PDB file of C-alpha atoms in Angstrom:
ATOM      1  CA  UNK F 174     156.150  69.560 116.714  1.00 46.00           C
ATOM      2  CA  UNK F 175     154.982  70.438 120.666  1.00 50.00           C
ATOM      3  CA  UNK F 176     152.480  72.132 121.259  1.00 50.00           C
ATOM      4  CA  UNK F 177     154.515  74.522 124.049  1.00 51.00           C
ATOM      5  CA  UNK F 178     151.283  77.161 124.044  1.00 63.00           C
ATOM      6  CA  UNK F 179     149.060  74.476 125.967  1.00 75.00           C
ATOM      7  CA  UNK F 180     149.066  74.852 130.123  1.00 80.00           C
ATOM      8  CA  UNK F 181     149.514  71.623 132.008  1.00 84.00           C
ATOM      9  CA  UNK F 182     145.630  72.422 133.361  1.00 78.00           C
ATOM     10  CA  UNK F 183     144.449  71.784 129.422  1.00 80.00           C
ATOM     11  CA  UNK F 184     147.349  69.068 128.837  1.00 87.00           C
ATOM     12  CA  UNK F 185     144.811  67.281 131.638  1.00 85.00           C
ATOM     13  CA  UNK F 186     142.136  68.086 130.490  1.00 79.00           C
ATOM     14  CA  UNK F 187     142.509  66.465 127.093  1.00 84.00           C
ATOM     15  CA  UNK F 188     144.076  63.390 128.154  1.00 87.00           C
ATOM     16  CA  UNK F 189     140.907  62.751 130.789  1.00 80.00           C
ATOM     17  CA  UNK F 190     138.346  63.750 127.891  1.00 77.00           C
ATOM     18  CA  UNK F 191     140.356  61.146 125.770  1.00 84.00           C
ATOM     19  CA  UNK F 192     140.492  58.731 128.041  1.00 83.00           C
ATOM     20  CA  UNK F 193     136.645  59.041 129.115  1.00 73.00           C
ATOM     21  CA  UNK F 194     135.815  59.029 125.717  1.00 74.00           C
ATOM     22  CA  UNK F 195     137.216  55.806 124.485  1.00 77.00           C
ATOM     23  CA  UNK F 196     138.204  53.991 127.328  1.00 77.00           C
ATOM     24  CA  UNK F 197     141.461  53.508 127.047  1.00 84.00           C
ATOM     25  CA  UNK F 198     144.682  55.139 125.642  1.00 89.00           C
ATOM     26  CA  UNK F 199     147.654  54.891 124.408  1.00 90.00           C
ATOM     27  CA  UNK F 200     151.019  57.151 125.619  1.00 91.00           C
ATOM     28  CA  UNK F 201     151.775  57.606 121.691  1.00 91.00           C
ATOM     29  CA  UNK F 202     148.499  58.735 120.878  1.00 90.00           C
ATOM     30  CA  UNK F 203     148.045  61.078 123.913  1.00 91.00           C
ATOM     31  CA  UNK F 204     151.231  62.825 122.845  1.00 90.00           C
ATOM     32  CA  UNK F 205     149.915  63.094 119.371  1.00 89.00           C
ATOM     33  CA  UNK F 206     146.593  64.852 120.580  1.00 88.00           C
ATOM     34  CA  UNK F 207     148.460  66.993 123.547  1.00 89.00           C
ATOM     35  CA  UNK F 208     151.137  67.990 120.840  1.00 88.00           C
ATOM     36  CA  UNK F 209     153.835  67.166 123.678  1.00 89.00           C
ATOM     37  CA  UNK F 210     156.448  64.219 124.594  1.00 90.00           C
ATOM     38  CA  UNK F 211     155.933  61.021 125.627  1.00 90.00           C
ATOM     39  CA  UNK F 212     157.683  61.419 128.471  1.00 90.00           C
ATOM     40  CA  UNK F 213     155.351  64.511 129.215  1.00 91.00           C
ATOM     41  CA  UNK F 214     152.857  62.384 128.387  1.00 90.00           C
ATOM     42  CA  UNK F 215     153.727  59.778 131.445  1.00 91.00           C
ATOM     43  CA  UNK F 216     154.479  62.246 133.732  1.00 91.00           C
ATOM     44  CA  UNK F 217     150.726  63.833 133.557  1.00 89.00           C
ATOM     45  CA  UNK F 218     149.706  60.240 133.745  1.00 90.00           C
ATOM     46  CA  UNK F 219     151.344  59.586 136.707  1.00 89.00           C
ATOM     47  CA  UNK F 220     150.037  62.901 138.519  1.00 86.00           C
ATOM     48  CA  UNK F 221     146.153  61.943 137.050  1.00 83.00           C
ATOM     49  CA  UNK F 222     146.614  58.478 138.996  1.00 82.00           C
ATOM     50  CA  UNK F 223     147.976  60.068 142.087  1.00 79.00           C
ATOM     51  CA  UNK F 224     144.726  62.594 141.895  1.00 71.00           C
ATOM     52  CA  UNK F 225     142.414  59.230 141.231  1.00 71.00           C
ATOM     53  CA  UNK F 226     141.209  60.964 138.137  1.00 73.00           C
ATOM     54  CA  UNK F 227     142.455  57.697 135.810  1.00 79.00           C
ATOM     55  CA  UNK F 228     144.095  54.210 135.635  1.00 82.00           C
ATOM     56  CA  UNK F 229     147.798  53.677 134.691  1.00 87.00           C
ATOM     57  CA  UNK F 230     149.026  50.594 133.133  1.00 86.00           C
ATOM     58  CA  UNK F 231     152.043  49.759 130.923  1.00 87.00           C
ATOM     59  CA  UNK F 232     151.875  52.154 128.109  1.00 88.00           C
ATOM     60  CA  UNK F 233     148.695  53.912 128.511  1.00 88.00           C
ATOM     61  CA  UNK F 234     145.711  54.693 130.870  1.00 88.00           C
ATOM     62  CA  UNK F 235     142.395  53.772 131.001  1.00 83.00           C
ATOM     63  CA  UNK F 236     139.268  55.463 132.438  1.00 76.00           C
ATOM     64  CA  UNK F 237     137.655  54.721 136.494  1.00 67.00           C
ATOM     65  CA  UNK F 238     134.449  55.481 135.052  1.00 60.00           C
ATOM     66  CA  UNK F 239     132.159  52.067 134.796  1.00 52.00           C
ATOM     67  CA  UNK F 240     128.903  51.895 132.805  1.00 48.00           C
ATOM     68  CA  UNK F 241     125.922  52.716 135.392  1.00 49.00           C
ATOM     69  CA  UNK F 242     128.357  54.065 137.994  1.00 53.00           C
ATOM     70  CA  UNK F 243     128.858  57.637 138.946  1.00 57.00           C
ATOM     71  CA  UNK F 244     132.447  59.314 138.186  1.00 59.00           C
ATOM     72  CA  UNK F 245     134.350  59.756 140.787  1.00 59.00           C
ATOM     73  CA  UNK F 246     134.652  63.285 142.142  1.00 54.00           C
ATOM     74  CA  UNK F 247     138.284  64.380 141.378  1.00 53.00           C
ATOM     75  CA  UNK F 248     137.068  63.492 137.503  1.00 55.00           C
ATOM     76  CA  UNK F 249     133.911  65.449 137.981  1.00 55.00           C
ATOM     77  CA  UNK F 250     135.593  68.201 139.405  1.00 53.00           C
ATOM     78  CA  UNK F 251     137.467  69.352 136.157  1.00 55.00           C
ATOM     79  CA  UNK F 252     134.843  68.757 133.989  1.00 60.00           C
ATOM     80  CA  UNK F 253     133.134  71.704 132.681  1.00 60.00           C
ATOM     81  CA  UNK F 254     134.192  74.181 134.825  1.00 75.00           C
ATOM     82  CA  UNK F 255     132.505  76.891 132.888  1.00 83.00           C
ATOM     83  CA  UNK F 256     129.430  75.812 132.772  1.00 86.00           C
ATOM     84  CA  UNK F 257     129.429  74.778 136.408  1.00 90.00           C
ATOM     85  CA  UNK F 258     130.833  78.166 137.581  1.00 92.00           C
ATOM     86  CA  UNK F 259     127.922  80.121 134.863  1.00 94.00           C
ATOM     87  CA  UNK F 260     125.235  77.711 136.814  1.00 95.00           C
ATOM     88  CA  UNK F 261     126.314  78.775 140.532  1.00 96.00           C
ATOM     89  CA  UNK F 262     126.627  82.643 139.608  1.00 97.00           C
ATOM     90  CA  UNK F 263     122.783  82.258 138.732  1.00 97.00           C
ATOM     91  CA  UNK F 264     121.639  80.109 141.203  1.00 97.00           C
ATOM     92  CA  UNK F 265     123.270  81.755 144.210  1.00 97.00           C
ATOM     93  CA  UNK F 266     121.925  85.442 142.387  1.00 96.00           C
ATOM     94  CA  UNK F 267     117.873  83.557 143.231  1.00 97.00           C
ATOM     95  CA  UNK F 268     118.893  83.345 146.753  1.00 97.00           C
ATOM     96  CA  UNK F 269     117.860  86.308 149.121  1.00 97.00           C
ATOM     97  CA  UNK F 270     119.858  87.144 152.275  1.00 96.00           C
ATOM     98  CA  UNK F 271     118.965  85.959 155.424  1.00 97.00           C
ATOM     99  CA  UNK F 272     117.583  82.353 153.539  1.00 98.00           C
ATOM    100  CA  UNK F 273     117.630  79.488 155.303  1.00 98.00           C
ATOM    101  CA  UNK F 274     119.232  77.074 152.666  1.00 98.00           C
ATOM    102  CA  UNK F 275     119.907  73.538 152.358  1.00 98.00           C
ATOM    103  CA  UNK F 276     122.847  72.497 149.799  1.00 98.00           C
ATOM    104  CA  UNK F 277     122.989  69.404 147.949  1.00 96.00           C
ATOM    105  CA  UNK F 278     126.721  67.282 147.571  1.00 93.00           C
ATOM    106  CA  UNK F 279     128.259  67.253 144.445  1.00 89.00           C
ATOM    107  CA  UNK F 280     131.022  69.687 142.141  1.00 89.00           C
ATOM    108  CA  UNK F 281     128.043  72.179 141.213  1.00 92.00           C
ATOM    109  CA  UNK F 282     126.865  72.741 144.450  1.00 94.00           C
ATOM    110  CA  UNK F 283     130.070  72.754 145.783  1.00 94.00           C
ATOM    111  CA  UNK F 284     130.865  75.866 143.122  1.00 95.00           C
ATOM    112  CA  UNK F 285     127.755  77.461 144.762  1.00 97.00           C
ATOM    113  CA  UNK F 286     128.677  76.534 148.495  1.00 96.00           C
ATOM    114  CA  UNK F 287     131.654  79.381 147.444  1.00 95.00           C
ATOM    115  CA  UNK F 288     129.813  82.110 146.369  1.00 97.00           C
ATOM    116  CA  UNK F 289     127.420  81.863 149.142  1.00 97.00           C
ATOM    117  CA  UNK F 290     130.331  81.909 152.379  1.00 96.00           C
ATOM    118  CA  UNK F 291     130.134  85.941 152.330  1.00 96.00           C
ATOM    119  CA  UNK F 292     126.821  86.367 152.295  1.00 96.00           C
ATOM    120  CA  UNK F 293     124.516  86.602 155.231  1.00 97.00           C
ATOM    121  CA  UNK F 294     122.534  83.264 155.774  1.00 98.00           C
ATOM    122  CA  UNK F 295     121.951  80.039 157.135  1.00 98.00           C
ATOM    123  CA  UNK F 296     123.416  77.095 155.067  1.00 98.00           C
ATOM    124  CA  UNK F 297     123.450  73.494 155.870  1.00 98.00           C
ATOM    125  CA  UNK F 298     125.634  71.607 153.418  1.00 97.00           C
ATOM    126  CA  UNK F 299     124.899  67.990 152.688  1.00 96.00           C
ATOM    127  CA  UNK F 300     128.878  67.626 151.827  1.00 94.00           C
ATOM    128  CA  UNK F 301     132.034  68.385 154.085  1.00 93.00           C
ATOM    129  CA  UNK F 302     133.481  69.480 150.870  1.00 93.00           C
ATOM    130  CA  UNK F 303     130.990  72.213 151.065  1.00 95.00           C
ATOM    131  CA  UNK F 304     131.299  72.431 154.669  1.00 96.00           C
ATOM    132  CA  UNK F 305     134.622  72.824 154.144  1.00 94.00           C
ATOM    133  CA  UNK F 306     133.816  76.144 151.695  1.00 94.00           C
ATOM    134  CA  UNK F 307     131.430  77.453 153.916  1.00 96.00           C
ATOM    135  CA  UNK F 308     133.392  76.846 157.477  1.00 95.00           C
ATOM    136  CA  UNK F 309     134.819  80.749 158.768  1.00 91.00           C
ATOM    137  CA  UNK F 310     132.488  82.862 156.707  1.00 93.00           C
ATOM    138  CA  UNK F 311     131.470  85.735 158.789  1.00 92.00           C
ATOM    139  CA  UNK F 312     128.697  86.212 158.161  1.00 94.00           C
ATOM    140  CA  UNK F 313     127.162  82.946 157.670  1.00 97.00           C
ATOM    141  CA  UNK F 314     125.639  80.614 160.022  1.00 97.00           C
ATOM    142  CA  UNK F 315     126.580  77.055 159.169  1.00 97.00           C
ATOM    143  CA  UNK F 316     124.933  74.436 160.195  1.00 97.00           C
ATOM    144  CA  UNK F 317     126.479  70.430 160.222  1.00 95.00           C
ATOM    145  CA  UNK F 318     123.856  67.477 159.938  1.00 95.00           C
ATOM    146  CA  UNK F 319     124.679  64.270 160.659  1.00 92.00           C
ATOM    147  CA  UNK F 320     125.405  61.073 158.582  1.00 92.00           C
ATOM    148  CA  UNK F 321     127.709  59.275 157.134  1.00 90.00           C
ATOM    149  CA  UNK F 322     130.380  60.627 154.565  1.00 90.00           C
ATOM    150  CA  UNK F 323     130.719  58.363 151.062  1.00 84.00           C
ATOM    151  CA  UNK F 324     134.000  58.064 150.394  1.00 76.00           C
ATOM    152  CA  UNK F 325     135.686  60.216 147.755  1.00 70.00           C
ATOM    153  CA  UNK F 326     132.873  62.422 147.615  1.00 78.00           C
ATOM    154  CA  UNK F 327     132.153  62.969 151.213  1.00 86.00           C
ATOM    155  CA  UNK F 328     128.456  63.381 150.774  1.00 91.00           C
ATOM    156  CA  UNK F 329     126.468  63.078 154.441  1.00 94.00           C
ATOM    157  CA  UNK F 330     124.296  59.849 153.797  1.00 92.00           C
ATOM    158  CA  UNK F 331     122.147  57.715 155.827  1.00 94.00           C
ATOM    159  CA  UNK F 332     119.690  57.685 159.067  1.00 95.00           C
ATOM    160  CA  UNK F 333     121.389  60.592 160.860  1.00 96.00           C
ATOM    161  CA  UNK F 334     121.664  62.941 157.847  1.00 96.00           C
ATOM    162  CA  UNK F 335     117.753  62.503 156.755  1.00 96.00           C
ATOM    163  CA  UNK F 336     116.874  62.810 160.882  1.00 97.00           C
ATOM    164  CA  UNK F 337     118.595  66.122 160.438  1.00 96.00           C
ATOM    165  CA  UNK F 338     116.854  67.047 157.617  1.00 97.00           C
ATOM    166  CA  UNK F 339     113.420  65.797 159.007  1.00 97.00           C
ATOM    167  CA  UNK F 340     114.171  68.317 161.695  1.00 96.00           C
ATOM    168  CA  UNK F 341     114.192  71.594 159.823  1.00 97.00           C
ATOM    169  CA  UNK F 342     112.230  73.683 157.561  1.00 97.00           C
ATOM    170  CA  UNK F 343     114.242  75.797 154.820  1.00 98.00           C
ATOM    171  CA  UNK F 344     113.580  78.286 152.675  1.00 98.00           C
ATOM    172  CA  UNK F 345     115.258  77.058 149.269  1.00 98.00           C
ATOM    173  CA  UNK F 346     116.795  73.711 148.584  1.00 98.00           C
ATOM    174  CA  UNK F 347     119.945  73.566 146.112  1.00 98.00           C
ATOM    175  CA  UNK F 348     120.142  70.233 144.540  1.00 97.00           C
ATOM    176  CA  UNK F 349     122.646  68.954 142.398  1.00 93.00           C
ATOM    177  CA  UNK F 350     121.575  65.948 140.288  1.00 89.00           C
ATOM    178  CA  UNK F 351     122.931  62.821 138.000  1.00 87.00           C
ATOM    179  CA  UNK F 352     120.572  62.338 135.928  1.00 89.00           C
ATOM    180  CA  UNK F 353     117.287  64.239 134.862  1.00 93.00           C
ATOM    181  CA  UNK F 354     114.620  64.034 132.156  1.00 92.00           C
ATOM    182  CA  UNK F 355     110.527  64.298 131.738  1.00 93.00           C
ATOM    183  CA  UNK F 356     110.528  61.242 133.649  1.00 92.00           C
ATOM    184  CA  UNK F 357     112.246  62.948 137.058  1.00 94.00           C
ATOM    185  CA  UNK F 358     115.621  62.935 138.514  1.00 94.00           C
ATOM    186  CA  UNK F 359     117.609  59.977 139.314  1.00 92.00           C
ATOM    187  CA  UNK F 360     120.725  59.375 140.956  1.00 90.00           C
ATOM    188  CA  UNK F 361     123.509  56.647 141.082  1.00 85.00           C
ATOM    189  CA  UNK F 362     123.559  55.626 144.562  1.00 86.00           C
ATOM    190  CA  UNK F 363     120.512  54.410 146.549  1.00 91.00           C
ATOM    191  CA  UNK F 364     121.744  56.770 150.020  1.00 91.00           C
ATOM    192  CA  UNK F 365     121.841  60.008 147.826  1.00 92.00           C
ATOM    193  CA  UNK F 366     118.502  59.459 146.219  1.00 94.00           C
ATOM    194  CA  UNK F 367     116.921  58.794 149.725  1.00 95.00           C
ATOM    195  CA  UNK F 368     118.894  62.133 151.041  1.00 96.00           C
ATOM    196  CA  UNK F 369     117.790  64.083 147.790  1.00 96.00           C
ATOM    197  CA  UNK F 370     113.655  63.458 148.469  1.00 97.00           C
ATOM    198  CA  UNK F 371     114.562  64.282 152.594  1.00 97.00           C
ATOM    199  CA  UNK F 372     115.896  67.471 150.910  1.00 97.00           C
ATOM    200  CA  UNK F 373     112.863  68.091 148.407  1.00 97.00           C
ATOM    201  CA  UNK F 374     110.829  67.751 151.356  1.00 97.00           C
ATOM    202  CA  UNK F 375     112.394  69.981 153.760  1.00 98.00           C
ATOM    203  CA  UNK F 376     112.713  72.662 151.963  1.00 98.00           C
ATOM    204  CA  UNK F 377     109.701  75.421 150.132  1.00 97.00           C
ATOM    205  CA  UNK F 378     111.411  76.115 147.086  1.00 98.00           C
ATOM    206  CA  UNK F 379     113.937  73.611 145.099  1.00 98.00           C
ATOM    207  CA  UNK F 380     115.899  74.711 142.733  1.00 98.00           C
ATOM    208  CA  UNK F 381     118.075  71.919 139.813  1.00 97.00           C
ATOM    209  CA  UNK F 382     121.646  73.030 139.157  1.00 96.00           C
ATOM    210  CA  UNK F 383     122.434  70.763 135.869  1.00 93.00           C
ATOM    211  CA  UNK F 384     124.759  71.215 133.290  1.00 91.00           C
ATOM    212  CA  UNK F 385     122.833  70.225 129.812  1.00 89.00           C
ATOM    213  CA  UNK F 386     124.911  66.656 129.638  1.00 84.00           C
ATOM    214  CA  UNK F 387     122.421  65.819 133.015  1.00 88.00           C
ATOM    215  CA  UNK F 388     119.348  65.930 130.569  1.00 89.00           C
ATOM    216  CA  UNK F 389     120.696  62.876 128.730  1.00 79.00           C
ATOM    217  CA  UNK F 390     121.277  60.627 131.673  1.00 81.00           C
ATOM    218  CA  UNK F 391     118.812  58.213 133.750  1.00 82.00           C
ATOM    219  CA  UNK F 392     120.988  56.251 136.063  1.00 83.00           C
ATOM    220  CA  UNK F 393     119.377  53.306 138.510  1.00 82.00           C
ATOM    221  CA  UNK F 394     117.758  55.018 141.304  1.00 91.00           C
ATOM    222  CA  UNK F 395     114.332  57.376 141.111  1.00 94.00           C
ATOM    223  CA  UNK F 396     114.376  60.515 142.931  1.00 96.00           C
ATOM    224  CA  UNK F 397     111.421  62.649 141.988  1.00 96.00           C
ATOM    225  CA  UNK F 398     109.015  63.985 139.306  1.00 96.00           C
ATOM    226  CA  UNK F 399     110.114  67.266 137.316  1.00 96.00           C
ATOM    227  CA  UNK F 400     106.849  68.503 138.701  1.00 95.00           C
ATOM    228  CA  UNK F 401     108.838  68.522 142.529  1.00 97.00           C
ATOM    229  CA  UNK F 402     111.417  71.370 141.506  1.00 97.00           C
ATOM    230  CA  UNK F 403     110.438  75.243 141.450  1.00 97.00           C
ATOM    231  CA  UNK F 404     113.610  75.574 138.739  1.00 97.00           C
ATOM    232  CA  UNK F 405     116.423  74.107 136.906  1.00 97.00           C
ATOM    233  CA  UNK F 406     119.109  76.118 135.995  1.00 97.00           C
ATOM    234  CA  UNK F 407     121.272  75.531 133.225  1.00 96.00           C
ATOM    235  CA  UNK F 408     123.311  76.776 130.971  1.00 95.00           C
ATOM    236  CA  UNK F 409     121.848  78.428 127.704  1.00 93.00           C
ATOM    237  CA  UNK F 410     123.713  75.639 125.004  1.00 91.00           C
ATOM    238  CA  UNK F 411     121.075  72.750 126.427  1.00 92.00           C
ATOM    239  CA  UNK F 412     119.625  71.248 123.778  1.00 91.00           C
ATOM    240  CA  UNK F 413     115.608  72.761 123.391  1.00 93.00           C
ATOM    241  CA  UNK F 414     114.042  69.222 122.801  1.00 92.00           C
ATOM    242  CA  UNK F 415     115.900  68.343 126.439  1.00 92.00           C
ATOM    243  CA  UNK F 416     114.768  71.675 128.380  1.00 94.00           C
ATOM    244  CA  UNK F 417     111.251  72.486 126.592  1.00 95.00           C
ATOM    245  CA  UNK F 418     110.510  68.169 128.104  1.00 94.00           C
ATOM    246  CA  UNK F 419     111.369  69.824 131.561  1.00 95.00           C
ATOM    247  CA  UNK F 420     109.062  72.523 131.196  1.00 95.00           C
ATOM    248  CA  UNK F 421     106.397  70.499 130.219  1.00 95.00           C
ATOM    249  CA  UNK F 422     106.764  68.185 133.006  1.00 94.00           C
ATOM    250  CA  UNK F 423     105.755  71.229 135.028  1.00 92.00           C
ATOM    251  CA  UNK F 424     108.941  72.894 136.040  1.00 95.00           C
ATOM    252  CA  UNK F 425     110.689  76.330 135.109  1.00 96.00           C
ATOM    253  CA  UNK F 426     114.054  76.276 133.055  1.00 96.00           C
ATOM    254  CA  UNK F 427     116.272  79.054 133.330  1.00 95.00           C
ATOM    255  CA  UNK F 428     118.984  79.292 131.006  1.00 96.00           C
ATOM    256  CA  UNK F 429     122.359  81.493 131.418  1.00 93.00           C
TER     257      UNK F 429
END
């Protein structure tokens, strides 16, 4: 029987979990876990493709996601969205107006790039999808570095985006992260780990948004010691063992 109660938002949402999770899948088996057709089935496959969120072949799909790469962004960007949202809603409560605040790239700090465009600051986003978020608010003064956007995620990287950062003095830097344990924060590309210290050291206070699957991960390149971040903000299902590491390491954990 169909499953006619699911939306097409958590039809998706299986099939990508699925498909991250094993690798590859079969049409047959996707309908079996959706509770749907196998036409359905193809259809949402097709429209995952199109978004770059998965690969299509000939009776099935299998996952972008590579062993010691990053997933792309689209994938990122529907994974949980709870948490994520439950992580900004704290963070962007610790932030006073009329901050000066630098904001990280990635899906978290994009969630908290739009809950901070009505308030009254200054905001320089290290993403034009968070420029993007930001760009209108009244209130707000935004202001663009330089650099080089990374495809698909559109993070500012490179020479002109750390001169821009080199320049300026904030009040609270909101970093997103890839990985982070006792031994410090790492990130997948070699660019974002070099912008990541420029923002750790342009900034007074720096403050971790990480959902509690980031305390599991170490990917290739070093970042900084635990002991470099005023707080890390997560949400409160992270595992103790994980978060009481952090605070050990010399940081504060806040959990919501």
């Amino acid at each position: 029987m169909f499953n006619s109660g699911m939306t097409i938002s958590d039809r998706h949402r299986r099939i990508l979990d699925a498909v991250q999770q094993a690798g590859q899948v079969g049409v047959t088996r996707l309908a079996e876990l959706t509770g749907t057709s196998e036409m359905t089935v193809r259809r949402d496959l097709e429209q995952l493709a199109d978004q770059g969120m998965l690969e299509r072949y000939r009776g099935g799909a299998r996952s972008l996601v590579l062993r010691g790469e990053e997933p792309p962004f689209a994938v990122r960007s529907h994974e949980g969205q709870d948490a994520k949202r439950r992580i900004a809603e704290a963070v962007a409560g610790l932030i006073a107006d009329g901050e000066a605040v630098v904001l990280d790239s990635g899906t978290t700090c994009l969630e908290v790039a739009r809950l901070l465009a009505p308030r009254r600051l200054t905001v320089m986003p290290l993403s034009m999808h968070a420029a993007n978020a930001l760009a209108g608010a009244p209130q707000l003064r935004l202001l663009l570095p330089g650099g080089e956007p990374r495809p698909d995620e559109l993070a500012l990287t490179g020479p002109l985006a750390e001169a821009s950062l080199a320049a300026l003095r904030f009040d609270t830097a909101i970093l997103g992260c890839c990985g982070l344990t006792a031994g410090g924060m790492t990130a997948y590309d070699l660019a974002d780990a070099a912008i990541k210290r420029a923002i750790i050291a342009a900034a007074h206070r720096v403050i971790v948004a990480a959902e509690p699957a980031k305390f599991s991960r170490t990917a290739l390149a070093f970042v900084a010691p635990v002991s470099a971040f005023s707080m890390v903000v997560t949400t409160d299902d992270a595992d103790d063992e994980h978060t009481n590491a952090l605070t050990a390491a010399g940081t504060i954990v806040h959990k919501v």
